PDB file of C-alpha atoms and ligand atoms in Angstrom:
ATOM      1  CA  MET A  30      -0.067   0.005  -0.021  1.00 51.00           C
ATOM      2  CA  MET A  31       1.213   3.497  -0.833  1.00 61.00           C
ATOM      3  CA  ASN A  32       2.155   5.437   2.300  1.00 72.00           C
ATOM      4  CA  PRO A  33      -0.344   8.226   3.165  1.00 78.00           C
ATOM      5  CA  GLY A  34       2.060  10.990   2.340  1.00 72.00           C
ATOM      6  CA  ALA A  35       3.342   9.799  -0.964  1.00 70.00           C
ATOM      7  CA  ALA A  36       1.275  11.935  -3.079  1.00 65.00           C
ATOM      8  CA  GLN A  37       2.452  15.032  -1.192  1.00 81.00           C
ATOM      9  CA  ARG A  38       6.179  14.927  -1.294  1.00 92.00           C
ATOM     10  CA  ALA A  39       8.036  18.227  -1.754  1.00 85.00           C
ATOM     11  CA  VAL A  40      10.400  18.166  -4.767  1.00 86.00           C
ATOM     12  CA  SER A  41      12.122  21.451  -4.212  1.00 95.00           C
ATOM     13  CA  VAL A  42      13.400  23.411  -1.267  1.00 96.00           C
ATOM     14  CA  SER A  43      10.827  26.253  -1.952  1.00 97.00           C
ATOM     15  CA  GLU A  44       8.068  23.617  -1.980  1.00 97.00           C
ATOM     16  CA  ALA A  45       9.291  22.065   1.224  1.00 97.00           C
ATOM     17  CA  LEU A  46       9.359  25.578   2.774  1.00 97.00           C
ATOM     18  CA  GLN A  47       5.881  26.403   1.428  1.00 97.00           C
ATOM     19  CA  THR A  48       4.188  23.102   2.377  1.00 97.00           C
ATOM     20  CA  ARG A  49       5.742  22.901   5.866  1.00 98.00           C
ATOM     21  CA  SER A  50       3.394  24.030   8.558  1.00 98.00           C
ATOM     22  CA  SER A  51       3.102  22.756  12.117  1.00 98.00           C
ATOM     23  CA  CYS A  52       0.907  19.746  12.056  1.00 98.00           C
ATOM     24  CA  ARG A  53      -1.314  19.165  15.142  1.00 98.00           C
ATOM     25  CA  ALA A  54      -3.079  15.987  14.208  1.00 98.00           C
ATOM     26  CA  PHE A  55      -1.472  12.889  12.783  1.00 98.00           C
ATOM     27  CA  LEU A  56      -2.569   9.630  11.372  1.00 98.00           C
ATOM     28  CA  PRO A  57      -1.650   6.696  13.414  1.00 97.00           C
ATOM     29  CA  ASP A  58       0.145   5.081  10.513  1.00 98.00           C
ATOM     30  CA  ALA A  59       3.658   4.061  11.398  1.00 98.00           C
ATOM     31  CA  VAL A  60       6.621   5.664   9.683  1.00 98.00           C
ATOM     32  CA  PRO A  61       9.302   3.200   8.587  1.00 98.00           C
ATOM     33  CA  LEU A  62      12.396   3.628  10.873  1.00 98.00           C
ATOM     34  CA  ALA A  63      14.551   3.637   7.685  1.00 98.00           C
ATOM     35  CA  THR A  64      12.730   6.800   6.570  1.00 98.00           C
ATOM     36  CA  VAL A  65      13.254   8.449   9.979  1.00 98.00           C
ATOM     37  CA  ARG A  66      16.877   7.438   9.842  1.00 98.00           C
ATOM     38  CA  ALA A  67      17.123   8.978   6.207  1.00 98.00           C
ATOM     39  CA  ILE A  68      15.719  12.329   7.498  1.00 98.00           C
ATOM     40  CA  VAL A  69      17.837  12.603  10.660  1.00 98.00           C
ATOM     41  CA  ASP A  70      20.875  11.527   8.687  1.00 98.00           C
ATOM     42  CA  ALA A  71      20.456  13.953   5.872  1.00 98.00           C
ATOM     43  CA  ALA A  72      19.851  16.814   8.339  1.00 98.00           C
ATOM     44  CA  ARG A  73      23.457  16.307   9.684  1.00 98.00           C
ATOM     45  CA  GLN A  74      24.540  18.426   6.610  1.00 98.00           C
ATOM     46  CA  SER A  75      23.262  21.482   8.426  1.00 98.00           C
ATOM     47  CA  PRO A  76      25.874  24.073   9.107  1.00 98.00           C
ATOM     48  CA  SER A  77      27.111  25.004  12.588  1.00 98.00           C
ATOM     49  CA  GLY A  78      29.634  27.538  13.857  1.00 98.00           C
ATOM     50  CA  GLY A  79      33.081  25.998  13.885  1.00 98.00           C
ATOM     51  CA  ASN A  80      31.368  22.825  12.599  1.00 98.00           C
ATOM     52  CA  LEU A  81      30.712  21.919  16.193  1.00 98.00           C
ATOM     53  CA  GLN A  82      27.517  19.967  15.270  1.00 98.00           C
ATOM     54  CA  PRO A  83      26.216  20.513  18.704  1.00 98.00           C
ATOM     55  CA  TRP A  84      22.889  18.671  18.100  1.00 98.00           C
ATOM     56  CA  GLN A  85      21.856  15.267  19.563  1.00 98.00           C
ATOM     57  CA  VAL A  86      18.614  13.862  18.524  1.00 98.00           C
ATOM     58  CA  TYR A  87      16.626  10.903  20.188  1.00 98.00           C
ATOM     59  CA  VAL A  88      14.004   9.006  18.130  1.00 98.00           C
ATOM     60  CA  LEU A  89      10.965   7.562  19.888  1.00 98.00           C
ATOM     61  CA  ALA A  90       8.721   5.170  17.960  1.00 98.00           C
ATOM     62  CA  GLY A  91       7.058   1.837  18.512  1.00 98.00           C
ATOM     63  CA  GLY A  92       7.759   0.243  21.832  1.00 98.00           C
ATOM     64  CA  ALA A  93       9.844   3.036  23.165  1.00 98.00           C
ATOM     65  CA  MET A  94       7.052   5.628  22.276  1.00 98.00           C
ATOM     66  CA  ALA A  95       4.441   3.381  23.990  1.00 98.00           C
ATOM     67  CA  ARG A  96       6.693   3.132  27.145  1.00 98.00           C
ATOM     68  CA  PHE A  97       7.204   6.942  27.098  1.00 98.00           C
ATOM     69  CA  ARG A  98       3.536   7.618  26.782  1.00 98.00           C
ATOM     70  CA  ALA A  99       2.744   5.095  29.610  1.00 98.00           C
ATOM     71  CA  LEU A 100       5.371   6.801  31.865  1.00 98.00           C
ATOM     72  CA  LEU A 101       4.089  10.291  31.231  1.00 98.00           C
ATOM     73  CA  ALA A 102       0.355   9.652  31.407  1.00 97.00           C
ATOM     74  CA  PRO A 103       0.015   9.439  35.256  1.00 97.00           C
ATOM     75  CA  LYS A 104       2.426  12.461  35.647  1.00 97.00           C
ATOM     76  CA  LEU A 105       0.289  14.591  33.498  1.00 96.00           C
ATOM     77  CA  LEU A 106      -2.686  13.835  35.710  1.00 95.00           C
ATOM     78  CA  ALA A 107      -0.676  14.415  38.888  1.00 96.00           C
ATOM     79  CA  MET A 108       1.261  17.479  37.791  1.00 95.00           C
ATOM     80  CA  PRO A 109      -0.583  19.119  34.843  1.00 90.00           C
ATOM     81  CA  GLY A 110       1.829  22.156  35.177  1.00 93.00           C
ATOM     82  CA  GLY A 111       4.863  19.890  34.539  1.00 97.00           C
ATOM     83  CA  GLU A 112       8.293  20.158  36.169  1.00 98.00           C
ATOM     84  CA  PRO A 113      10.505  23.174  36.786  1.00 97.00           C
ATOM     85  CA  PRO A 114      11.681  24.144  33.285  1.00 97.00           C
ATOM     86  CA  GLU A 115      15.362  24.403  32.625  1.00 97.00           C
ATOM     87  CA  TYR A 116      15.068  27.486  30.345  1.00 97.00           C
ATOM     88  CA  PRO A 117      12.356  30.101  29.750  1.00 96.00           C
ATOM     89  CA  VAL A 118      10.579  29.485  26.446  1.00 97.00           C
ATOM     90  CA  TYR A 119       9.876  33.231  26.094  1.00 97.00           C
ATOM     91  CA  PRO A 120      11.361  36.379  27.474  1.00 96.00           C
ATOM     92  CA  SER A 121       9.330  37.643  30.488  1.00 95.00           C
ATOM     93  CA  ASN A 122       7.049  40.534  29.519  1.00 95.00           C
ATOM     94  CA  LEU A 123       7.184  39.805  25.836  1.00 97.00           C
ATOM     95  CA  HIS A 124       7.259  43.135  24.009  1.00 97.00           C
ATOM     96  CA  GLU A 125       5.795  44.226  20.754  1.00 97.00           C
ATOM     97  CA  PRO A 126       5.487  43.217  17.941  1.00 97.00           C
ATOM     98  CA  TYR A 127       6.230  39.726  19.337  1.00 98.00           C
ATOM     99  CA  ARG A 128       3.444  39.806  21.951  1.00 97.00           C
ATOM    100  CA  SER A 129       0.793  40.514  19.361  1.00 97.00           C
ATOM    101  CA  ARG A 130       2.144  37.844  16.999  1.00 97.00           C
ATOM    102  CA  ARG A 131       2.081  35.177  19.702  1.00 97.00           C
ATOM    103  CA  PHE A 132      -1.437  36.251  20.754  1.00 96.00           C
ATOM    104  CA  LYS A 133      -2.672  36.073  17.117  1.00 97.00           C
ATOM    105  CA  CYS A 134      -1.108  32.617  16.629  1.00 96.00           C
ATOM    106  CA  GLY A 135      -2.992  31.232  19.646  1.00 95.00           C
ATOM    107  CA  GLU A 136      -6.301  32.876  18.660  1.00 96.00           C
ATOM    108  CA  ASP A 137      -6.027  31.692  15.103  1.00 97.00           C
ATOM    109  CA  LEU A 138      -5.206  28.117  16.295  1.00 97.00           C
ATOM    110  CA  TYR A 139      -8.224  27.793  18.587  1.00 96.00           C
ATOM    111  CA  ALA A 140     -10.382  29.398  16.080  1.00 96.00           C
ATOM    112  CA  THR A 141      -9.877  26.429  13.669  1.00 97.00           C
ATOM    113  CA  LEU A 142     -11.474  24.291  16.428  1.00 96.00           C
ATOM    114  CA  GLY A 143     -14.213  26.814  17.312  1.00 96.00           C
ATOM    115  CA  ILE A 144     -12.854  27.178  20.888  1.00 96.00           C
ATOM    116  CA  ALA A 145     -13.642  30.504  22.316  1.00 94.00           C
ATOM    117  CA  ARG A 146     -11.137  32.579  24.189  1.00 91.00           C
ATOM    118  CA  ALA A 147     -13.076  32.321  27.458  1.00 94.00           C
ATOM    119  CA  ASP A 148     -13.165  28.558  27.198  1.00 95.00           C
ATOM    120  CA  ARG A 149      -9.969  27.950  29.118  1.00 94.00           C
ATOM    121  CA  PRO A 150     -10.667  24.272  29.892  1.00 95.00           C
ATOM    122  CA  ALA A 151     -11.028  23.469  26.171  1.00 96.00           C
ATOM    123  CA  ARG A 152      -7.854  25.295  25.392  1.00 95.00           C
ATOM    124  CA  LEU A 153      -5.962  23.357  27.999  1.00 94.00           C
ATOM    125  CA  ARG A 154      -7.309  20.144  26.748  1.00 94.00           C
ATOM    126  CA  GLN A 155      -6.178  21.015  23.233  1.00 95.00           C
ATOM    127  CA  PHE A 156      -2.736  22.194  24.545  1.00 96.00           C
ATOM    128  CA  ALA A 157      -2.402  18.933  26.327  1.00 96.00           C
ATOM    129  CA  ARG A 158      -2.584  17.081  22.983  1.00 97.00           C
ATOM    130  CA  ASN A 159       1.042  18.316  22.641  1.00 98.00           C
ATOM    131  CA  TYR A 160       2.018  15.657  25.241  1.00 98.00           C
ATOM    132  CA  ASP A 161       0.728  12.899  22.927  1.00 98.00           C
ATOM    133  CA  PHE A 162       2.842  14.253  20.120  1.00 98.00           C
ATOM    134  CA  PHE A 163      -0.596  15.039  18.513  1.00 98.00           C
ATOM    135  CA  GLY A 164      -1.073  11.328  17.983  1.00 98.00           C
ATOM    136  CA  ALA A 165       2.122  11.106  15.785  1.00 98.00           C
ATOM    137  CA  PRO A 166       3.853   7.713  15.681  1.00 98.00           C
ATOM    138  CA  VAL A 167       7.356   9.267  15.946  1.00 98.00           C
ATOM    139  CA  GLY A 168       8.612  11.753  18.502  1.00 98.00           C
ATOM    140  CA  LEU A 169      12.024  13.341  18.374  1.00 99.00           C
ATOM    141  CA  PHE A 170      13.867  15.112  21.300  1.00 99.00           C
ATOM    142  CA  PHE A 171      16.664  17.573  20.492  1.00 98.00           C
ATOM    143  CA  VAL A 172      19.237  17.751  23.115  1.00 98.00           C
ATOM    144  CA  ILE A 173      22.310  20.024  23.712  1.00 98.00           C
ATOM    145  CA  ASP A 174      25.207  20.161  26.076  1.00 98.00           C
ATOM    146  CA  ARG A 175      24.254  22.683  28.785  1.00 98.00           C
ATOM    147  CA  ARG A 176      27.725  24.261  28.525  1.00 98.00           C
ATOM    148  CA  MET A 177      26.896  25.476  25.007  1.00 98.00           C
ATOM    149  CA  GLY A 178      25.744  29.051  24.423  1.00 98.00           C
ATOM    150  CA  PRO A 179      23.212  30.885  22.176  1.00 98.00           C
ATOM    151  CA  PRO A 180      25.221  30.274  18.984  1.00 98.00           C
ATOM    152  CA  GLN A 181      25.083  26.575  19.483  1.00 98.00           C
ATOM    153  CA  TRP A 182      21.400  26.639  20.313  1.00 98.00           C
ATOM    154  CA  ALA A 183      20.976  28.329  16.990  1.00 98.00           C
ATOM    155  CA  ASP A 184      22.836  25.462  15.306  1.00 98.00           C
ATOM    156  CA  VAL A 185      20.500  22.985  16.813  1.00 98.00           C
ATOM    157  CA  GLY A 186      17.714  25.061  15.356  1.00 98.00           C
ATOM    158  CA  MET A 187      19.199  24.737  11.985  1.00 98.00           C
ATOM    159  CA  TYR A 188      19.446  20.957  12.396  1.00 99.00           C
ATOM    160  CA  MET A 189      15.767  20.933  13.369  1.00 99.00           C
ATOM    161  CA  GLN A 190      14.845  23.008  10.365  1.00 98.00           C
ATOM    162  CA  SER A 191      16.717  20.579   8.102  1.00 98.00           C
ATOM    163  CA  VAL A 192      14.767  17.673   9.678  1.00 98.00           C
ATOM    164  CA  MET A 193      11.401  19.588   8.969  1.00 98.00           C
ATOM    165  CA  LEU A 194      12.300  20.228   5.380  1.00 98.00           C
ATOM    166  CA  MET A 195      13.544  16.630   4.803  1.00 98.00           C
ATOM    167  CA  ALA A 196      10.363  15.372   6.259  1.00 98.00           C
ATOM    168  CA  ARG A 197       8.432  17.155   3.553  1.00 98.00           C
ATOM    169  CA  GLU A 198      10.616  15.309   1.033  1.00 97.00           C
ATOM    170  CA  HIS A 199       9.284  12.103   2.369  1.00 97.00           C
ATOM    171  CA  GLY A 200       5.671  13.193   2.324  1.00 97.00           C
ATOM    172  CA  LEU A 201       5.757  13.625   6.159  1.00 98.00           C
ATOM    173  CA  HIS A 202       4.842  16.529   8.465  1.00 98.00           C
ATOM    174  CA  THR A 203       6.161  17.797  11.716  1.00 98.00           C
ATOM    175  CA  CYS A 204       5.453  19.974  14.697  1.00 98.00           C
ATOM    176  CA  PRO A 205       8.316  21.371  16.653  1.00 98.00           C
ATOM    177  CA  GLN A 206       7.464  21.305  20.334  1.00 98.00           C
ATOM    178  CA  GLU A 207       9.048  23.500  22.994  1.00 98.00           C
ATOM    179  CA  CYS A 208       6.270  22.539  25.275  1.00 98.00           C
ATOM    180  CA  TRP A 209       8.411  19.457  26.285  1.00 98.00           C
ATOM    181  CA  SER A 210      10.605  21.880  28.129  1.00 98.00           C
ATOM    182  CA  ALA A 211       7.883  21.415  30.888  1.00 98.00           C
ATOM    183  CA  TRP A 212       9.107  17.800  31.433  1.00 98.00           C
ATOM    184  CA  PRO A 213      12.854  17.983  31.596  1.00 98.00           C
ATOM    185  CA  ARG A 214      13.549  15.542  34.428  1.00 98.00           C
ATOM    186  CA  THR A 215      11.094  12.777  33.072  1.00 98.00           C
ATOM    187  CA  ILE A 216      12.649  12.993  29.612  1.00 98.00           C
ATOM    188  CA  ALA A 217      16.230  13.115  30.890  1.00 98.00           C
ATOM    189  CA  GLU A 218      15.516  10.064  32.961  1.00 98.00           C
ATOM    190  CA  PHE A 219      13.733   8.201  30.181  1.00 98.00           C
ATOM    191  CA  LEU A 220      16.563   8.994  27.599  1.00 98.00           C
ATOM    192  CA  GLU A 221      19.125   8.392  30.366  1.00 98.00           C
ATOM    193  CA  LEU A 222      20.804  11.677  29.407  1.00 98.00           C
ATOM    194  CA  PRO A 223      24.180  12.372  31.075  1.00 98.00           C
ATOM    195  CA  PRO A 224      24.075  15.347  33.545  1.00 98.00           C
ATOM    196  CA  GLU A 225      25.765  17.684  31.016  1.00 98.00           C
ATOM    197  CA  SER A 226      22.904  17.126  28.457  1.00 98.00           C
ATOM    198  CA  MET A 227      19.672  19.198  28.375  1.00 98.00           C
ATOM    199  CA  LEU A 228      16.583  18.925  26.492  1.00 98.00           C
ATOM    200  CA  PHE A 229      15.818  21.826  24.083  1.00 98.00           C
ATOM    201  CA  CYS A 230      12.903  20.762  22.051  1.00 98.00           C
ATOM    202  CA  GLY A 231      10.620  17.952  20.892  1.00 98.00           C
ATOM    203  CA  MET A 232       9.091  17.310  17.645  1.00 99.00           C
ATOM    204  CA  ALA A 233       6.109  15.205  16.370  1.00 99.00           C
ATOM    205  CA  LEU A 234       6.699  13.456  13.099  1.00 98.00           C
ATOM    206  CA  GLY A 235       4.251  11.563  10.957  1.00 98.00           C
ATOM    207  CA  TYR A 236       1.569  11.637   8.302  1.00 98.00           C
ATOM    208  CA  ARG A 237      -0.745  14.602   8.518  1.00 98.00           C
ATOM    209  CA  ASP A 238      -4.487  13.963   9.093  1.00 98.00           C
ATOM    210  CA  GLU A 239      -5.907  15.961   6.182  1.00 97.00           C
ATOM    211  CA  THR A 240      -9.462  15.871   7.607  1.00 97.00           C
ATOM    212  CA  ALA A 241      -8.474  17.516  10.957  1.00 98.00           C
ATOM    213  CA  PRO A 242      -9.740  21.140  11.253  1.00 98.00           C
ATOM    214  CA  ILE A 243      -6.654  22.112  13.313  1.00 98.00           C
ATOM    215  CA  ASN A 244      -4.364  21.323  10.407  1.00 98.00           C
ATOM    216  CA  THR A 245      -6.073  24.059   8.272  1.00 97.00           C
ATOM    217  CA  LEU A 246      -4.172  26.604  10.248  1.00 97.00           C
ATOM    218  CA  ARG A 247      -1.822  28.591   8.021  1.00 97.00           C
ATOM    219  CA  THR A 248       0.163  31.242  10.063  1.00 97.00           C
ATOM    220  CA  ASP A 249       0.962  34.553   8.380  1.00 96.00           C
ATOM    221  CA  ARG A 250       4.340  36.221   8.249  1.00 97.00           C
ATOM    222  CA  ALA A 251       5.213  39.931   8.632  1.00 97.00           C
ATOM    223  CA  PRO A 252       6.240  41.529   5.414  1.00 98.00           C
ATOM    224  CA  LEU A 253       9.788  41.325   4.240  1.00 98.00           C
ATOM    225  CA  ALA A 254      10.365  45.002   5.011  1.00 96.00           C
ATOM    226  CA  GLU A 255       9.732  44.262   8.703  1.00 96.00           C
ATOM    227  CA  CYS A 256      12.659  41.809   8.841  1.00 97.00           C
ATOM    228  CA  CYS A 257      15.071  42.749   6.151  1.00 97.00           C
ATOM    229  CA  THR A 258      16.883  45.910   5.276  1.00 97.00           C
ATOM    230  CA  PHE A 259      18.690  46.424   2.033  1.00 97.00           C
ATOM    231  CA  VAL A 260      21.265  48.743   3.314  1.00 97.00           C
ATOM    232  CA  GLY A 261      21.621  51.933   1.298  1.00 95.00           C
ATOM    233  CA  GLU A 262      18.510  51.156  -0.914  1.00 88.00           C
ATOM    234  CA  SER A 263      15.292  53.126  -0.573  1.00 73.00           C
TER     235      SER A 263
HETATM  236  C1  FMN B 312      11.273  26.003  18.400  1.00 84.21           C
HETATM  237  C2  FMN B 312       9.800  25.803  18.256  1.00 84.21           C
HETATM  238  C3  FMN B 312       9.023  25.335  19.233  1.00 84.21           C
HETATM  239  C4  FMN B 312       7.513  25.187  19.081  1.00 84.21           C
HETATM  240  N1  FMN B 312       6.798  24.701  20.056  1.00 84.21           N
HETATM  241  C5  FMN B 312       5.522  24.503  19.855  1.00 84.21           C
HETATM  242  C6  FMN B 312       4.730  23.644  20.833  1.00 84.21           C
HETATM  243  O1  FMN B 312       5.223  23.348  21.904  1.00 84.21           O
HETATM  244  N2  FMN B 312       3.506  23.382  20.425  1.00 84.21           N
HETATM  245  C7  FMN B 312       2.964  23.749  19.356  1.00 84.21           C
HETATM  246  O2  FMN B 312       1.771  23.440  19.130  1.00 84.21           O
HETATM  247  N3  FMN B 312       3.604  24.479  18.377  1.00 84.21           N
HETATM  248  C8  FMN B 312       4.932  24.758  18.614  1.00 84.21           C
HETATM  249  N4  FMN B 312       5.596  25.413  17.629  1.00 84.21           N
HETATM  250  C9  FMN B 312       5.024  25.739  16.403  1.00 84.21           C
HETATM  251  C10 FMN B 312       4.795  27.274  16.269  1.00 84.21           C
HETATM  252  O3  FMN B 312       3.722  27.803  16.858  1.00 84.21           O
HETATM  253  C11 FMN B 312       4.683  27.473  14.704  1.00 84.21           C
HETATM  254  O4  FMN B 312       5.970  27.223  14.132  1.00 84.21           O
HETATM  255  C12 FMN B 312       4.412  28.962  14.372  1.00 84.21           C
HETATM  256  O5  FMN B 312       3.194  29.364  14.941  1.00 84.21           O
HETATM  257  C13 FMN B 312       4.431  29.212  12.760  1.00 84.21           C
HETATM  258  O6  FMN B 312       3.501  28.235  12.221  1.00 84.21           O
HETATM  259  P1  FMN B 312       3.827  27.193  11.231  1.00 84.21           P
HETATM  260  O7  FMN B 312       4.932  26.278  11.801  1.00 84.21           O
HETATM  261  O8  FMN B 312       2.611  26.434  10.941  1.00 84.21           O
HETATM  262  O9  FMN B 312       4.428  27.854   9.954  1.00 84.21           O
HETATM  263  C14 FMN B 312       6.997  25.555  17.845  1.00 84.21           C
HETATM  264  C15 FMN B 312       7.795  26.124  16.828  1.00 84.21           C
HETATM  265  C16 FMN B 312       9.169  26.275  17.004  1.00 84.21           C
HETATM  266  C17 FMN B 312      10.085  26.688  15.889  1.00 84.21           C
END
């Protein structure tokens, strides 16, 4: 049987960029481990300052994914707020224009599901789907040595983007997930991370459920003039 994403493979970088969006509902179909391996392998070609290659990626699928979900389920009930995070996901008092962008992103997302702003329980329930990798059969955890600084964190981000673009080439979709920063101890224990390693980000990987309303979300981008200056040109 043809895999569910076969008809939707990106064949150019621009197509991969344009068709990548954060997927928040996946089909349960398994992804062949050889495909996951090809993706994380190709992404090693990402650049990094001094060629440090400061990324570590852990792949959860099959039995390991089942064990991880079973470990987390009771913890989510007992401690819905998670564990003390090891880093802040956003600066405190996020300023403009970032504050408004973040707000709009959340509003647009919940609007796809018809969840009203005041319906906090429904929003929390939807947010909690993060901790099931949105039903994806594969979860990735990106880990960095805690002695590294901002430049190396940026390198890990480049590796992650390469993974997301390569996923498109294989007809797969992804959702990068910083929400996993709420479970650093549980993840470190599960992955048996050495003390110098810390979790940066998770990522769901699998075949997109094309019928799920939440996957209709297409976020906008500020115009080029807001992020790019052609120096000396008017
Ligand atoms: C590093 C990083 C972490 C993210 N963490 C989450 C997350 O925890 N949960 C989630 O639903 N989306 C998460 N996102 C997805 C962003 O909300 C999304 O990339 C942004 O709104 C732009 O939308 P798009 O990815 O569909 O283009 C994350 C994205 C990045 C790059």
